[in-house]
PDB file of C-alpha atoms in Angstrom:
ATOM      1  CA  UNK A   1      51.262 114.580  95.358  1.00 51.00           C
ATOM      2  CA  UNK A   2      50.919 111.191  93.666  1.00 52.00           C
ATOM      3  CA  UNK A   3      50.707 108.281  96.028  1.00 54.00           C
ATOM      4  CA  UNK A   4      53.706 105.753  96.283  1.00 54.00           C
ATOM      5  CA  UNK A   5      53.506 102.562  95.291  1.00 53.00           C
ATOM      6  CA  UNK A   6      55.779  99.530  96.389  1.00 54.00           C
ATOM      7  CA  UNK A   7      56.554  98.146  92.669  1.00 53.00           C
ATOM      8  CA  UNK A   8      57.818 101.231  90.213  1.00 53.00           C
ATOM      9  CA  UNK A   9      57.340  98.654  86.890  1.00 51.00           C
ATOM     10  CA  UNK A  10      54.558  97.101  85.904  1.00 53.00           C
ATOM     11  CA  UNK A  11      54.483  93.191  85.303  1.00 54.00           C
ATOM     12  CA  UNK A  12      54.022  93.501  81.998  1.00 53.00           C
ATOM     13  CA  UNK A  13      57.444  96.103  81.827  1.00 56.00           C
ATOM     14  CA  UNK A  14      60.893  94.360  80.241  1.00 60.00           C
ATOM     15  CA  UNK A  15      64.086  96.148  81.341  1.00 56.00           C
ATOM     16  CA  UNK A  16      66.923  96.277  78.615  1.00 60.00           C
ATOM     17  CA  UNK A  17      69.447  93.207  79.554  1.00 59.00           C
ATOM     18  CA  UNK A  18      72.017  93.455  82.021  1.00 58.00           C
ATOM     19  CA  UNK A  19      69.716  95.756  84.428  1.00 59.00           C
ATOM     20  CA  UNK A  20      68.764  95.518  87.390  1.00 58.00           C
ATOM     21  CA  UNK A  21      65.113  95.022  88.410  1.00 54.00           C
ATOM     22  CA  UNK A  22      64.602  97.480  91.514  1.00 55.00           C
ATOM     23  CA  UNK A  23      62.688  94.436  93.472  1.00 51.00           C
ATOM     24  CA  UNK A  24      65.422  92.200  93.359  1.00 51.00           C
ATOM     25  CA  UNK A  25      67.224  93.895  96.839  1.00 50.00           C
ATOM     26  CA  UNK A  26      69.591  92.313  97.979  1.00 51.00           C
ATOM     27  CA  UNK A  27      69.464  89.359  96.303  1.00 53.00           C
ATOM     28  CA  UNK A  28      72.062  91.414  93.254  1.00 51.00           C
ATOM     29  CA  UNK A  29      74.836  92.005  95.720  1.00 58.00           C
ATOM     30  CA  UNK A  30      77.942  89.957  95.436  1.00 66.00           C
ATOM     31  CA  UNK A  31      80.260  88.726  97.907  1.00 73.00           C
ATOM     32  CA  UNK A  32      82.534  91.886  98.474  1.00 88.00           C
ATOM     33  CA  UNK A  33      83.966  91.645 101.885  1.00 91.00           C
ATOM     34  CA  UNK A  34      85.262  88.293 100.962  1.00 93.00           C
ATOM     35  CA  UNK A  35      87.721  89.652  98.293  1.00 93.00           C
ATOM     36  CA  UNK A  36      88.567  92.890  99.684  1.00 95.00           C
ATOM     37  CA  UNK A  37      89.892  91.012 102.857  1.00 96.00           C
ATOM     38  CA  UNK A  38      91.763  88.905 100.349  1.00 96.00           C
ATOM     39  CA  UNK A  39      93.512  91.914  98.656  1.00 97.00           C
ATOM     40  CA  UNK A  40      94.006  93.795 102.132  1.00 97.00           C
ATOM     41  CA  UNK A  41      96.109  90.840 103.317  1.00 97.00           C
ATOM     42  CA  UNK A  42      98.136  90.522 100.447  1.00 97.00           C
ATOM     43  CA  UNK A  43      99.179  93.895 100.641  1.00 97.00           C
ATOM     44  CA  UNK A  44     100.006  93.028 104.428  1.00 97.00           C
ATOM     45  CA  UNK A  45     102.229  90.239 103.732  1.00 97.00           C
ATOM     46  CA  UNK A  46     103.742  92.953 101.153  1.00 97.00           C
ATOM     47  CA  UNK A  47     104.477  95.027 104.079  1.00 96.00           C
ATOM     48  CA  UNK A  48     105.456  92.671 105.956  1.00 97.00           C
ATOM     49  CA  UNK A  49     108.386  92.013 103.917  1.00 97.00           C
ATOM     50  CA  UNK A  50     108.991  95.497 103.137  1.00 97.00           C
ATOM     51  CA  UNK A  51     109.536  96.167 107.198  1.00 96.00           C
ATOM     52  CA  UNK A  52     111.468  92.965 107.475  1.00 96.00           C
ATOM     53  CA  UNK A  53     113.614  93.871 105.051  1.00 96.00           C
ATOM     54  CA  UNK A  54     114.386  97.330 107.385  1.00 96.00           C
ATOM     55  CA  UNK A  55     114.793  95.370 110.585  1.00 95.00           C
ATOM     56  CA  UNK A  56     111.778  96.980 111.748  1.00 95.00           C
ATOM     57  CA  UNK A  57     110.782  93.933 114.046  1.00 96.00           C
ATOM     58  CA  UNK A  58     107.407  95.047 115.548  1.00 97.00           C
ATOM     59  CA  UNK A  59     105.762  96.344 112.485  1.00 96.00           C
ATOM     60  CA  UNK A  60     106.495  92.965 110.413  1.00 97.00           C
ATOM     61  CA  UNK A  61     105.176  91.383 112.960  1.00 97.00           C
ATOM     62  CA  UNK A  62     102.073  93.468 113.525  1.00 97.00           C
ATOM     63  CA  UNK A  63     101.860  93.191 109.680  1.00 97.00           C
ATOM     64  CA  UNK A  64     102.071  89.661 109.874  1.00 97.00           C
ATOM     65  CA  UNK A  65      99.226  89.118 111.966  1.00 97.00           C
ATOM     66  CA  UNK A  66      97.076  91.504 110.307  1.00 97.00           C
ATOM     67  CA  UNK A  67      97.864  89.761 107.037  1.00 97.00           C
ATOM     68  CA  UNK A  68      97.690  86.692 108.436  1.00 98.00           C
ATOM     69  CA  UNK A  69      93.942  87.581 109.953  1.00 98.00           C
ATOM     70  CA  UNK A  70      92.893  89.286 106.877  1.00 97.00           C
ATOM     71  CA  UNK A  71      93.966  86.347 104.723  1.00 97.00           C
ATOM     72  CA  UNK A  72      91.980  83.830 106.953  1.00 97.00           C
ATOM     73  CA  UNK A  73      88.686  85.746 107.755  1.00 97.00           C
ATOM     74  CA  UNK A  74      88.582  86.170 103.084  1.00 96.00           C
ATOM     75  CA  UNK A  75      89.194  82.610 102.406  1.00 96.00           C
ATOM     76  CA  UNK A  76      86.295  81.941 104.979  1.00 95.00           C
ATOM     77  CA  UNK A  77      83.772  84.637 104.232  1.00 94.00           C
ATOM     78  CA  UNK A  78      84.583  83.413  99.803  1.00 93.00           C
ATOM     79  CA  UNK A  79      84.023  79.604 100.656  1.00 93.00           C
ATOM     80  CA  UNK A  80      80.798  80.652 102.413  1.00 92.00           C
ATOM     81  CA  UNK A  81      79.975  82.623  99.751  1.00 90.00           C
ATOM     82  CA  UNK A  82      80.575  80.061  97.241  1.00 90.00           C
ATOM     83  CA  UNK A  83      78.765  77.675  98.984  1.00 91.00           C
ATOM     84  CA  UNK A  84      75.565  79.331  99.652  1.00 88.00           C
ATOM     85  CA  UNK A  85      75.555  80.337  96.264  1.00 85.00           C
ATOM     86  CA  UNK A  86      76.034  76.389  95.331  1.00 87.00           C
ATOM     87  CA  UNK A  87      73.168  75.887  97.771  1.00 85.00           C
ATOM     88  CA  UNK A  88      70.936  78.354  96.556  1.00 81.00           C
ATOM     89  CA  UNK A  89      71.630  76.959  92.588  1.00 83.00           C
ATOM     90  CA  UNK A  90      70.431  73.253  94.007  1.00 81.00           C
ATOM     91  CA  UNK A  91      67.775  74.298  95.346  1.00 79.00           C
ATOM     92  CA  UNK A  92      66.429  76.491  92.739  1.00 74.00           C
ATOM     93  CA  UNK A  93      67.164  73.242  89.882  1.00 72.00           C
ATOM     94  CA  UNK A  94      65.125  71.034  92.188  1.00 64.00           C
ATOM     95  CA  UNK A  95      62.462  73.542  92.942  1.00 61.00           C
ATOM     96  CA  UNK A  96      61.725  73.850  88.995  1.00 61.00           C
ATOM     97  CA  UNK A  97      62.634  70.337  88.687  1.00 56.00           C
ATOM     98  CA  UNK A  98      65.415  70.507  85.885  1.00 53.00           C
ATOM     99  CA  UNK A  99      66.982  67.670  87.801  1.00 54.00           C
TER     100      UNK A  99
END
């Protein structure tokens, strides 16, 4: 059995553009919950009307709130996003000093 090693490339390898280097980690992944949250609580406020528009009072207002919440918690977890990634830019220009 060949032994593992912890890099699979070689420093010397190139991979083709647009892939991913396997010792980035998590550094690749985007902000998903962010926009999903987003999209789940437009959808509520969809319902929301929908039910309204029945005169089913409980479920538009269940609806409500959960559209509401969902709405709030993805504007908050995008601006953090957004801002760490603004953070991370700043520092990386004034690490290589292309200020």
């Amino acid at each position: 059995m060949l032994p593992v090693t912890p890099y699979a490339f070689p420093a010397a390898h190139k991979l083709p553009d647009g892939a991913r280097n396997p010792r980035d980690g998590a550094r690749g992944i985007r902000n998903l919950p962010g926009p999903i949250l987003l999209a789940a609580g437009i959808v509520s406020i969809a319902l929301t009307l929908t039910a309204a528009g029945y005169g089913e009072l409980l479920w538009s207002a269940l609806c409500g709130l959960t559209g509401a919440l969902c709405l709030h918690f993805g504007i908050s977890l995008t601006v953090v996003e957004q801002r760490r990634i603004k953070a991370a830019k700043a520092q990386d220009t004034a690490y290589r000093g292309d200020i």
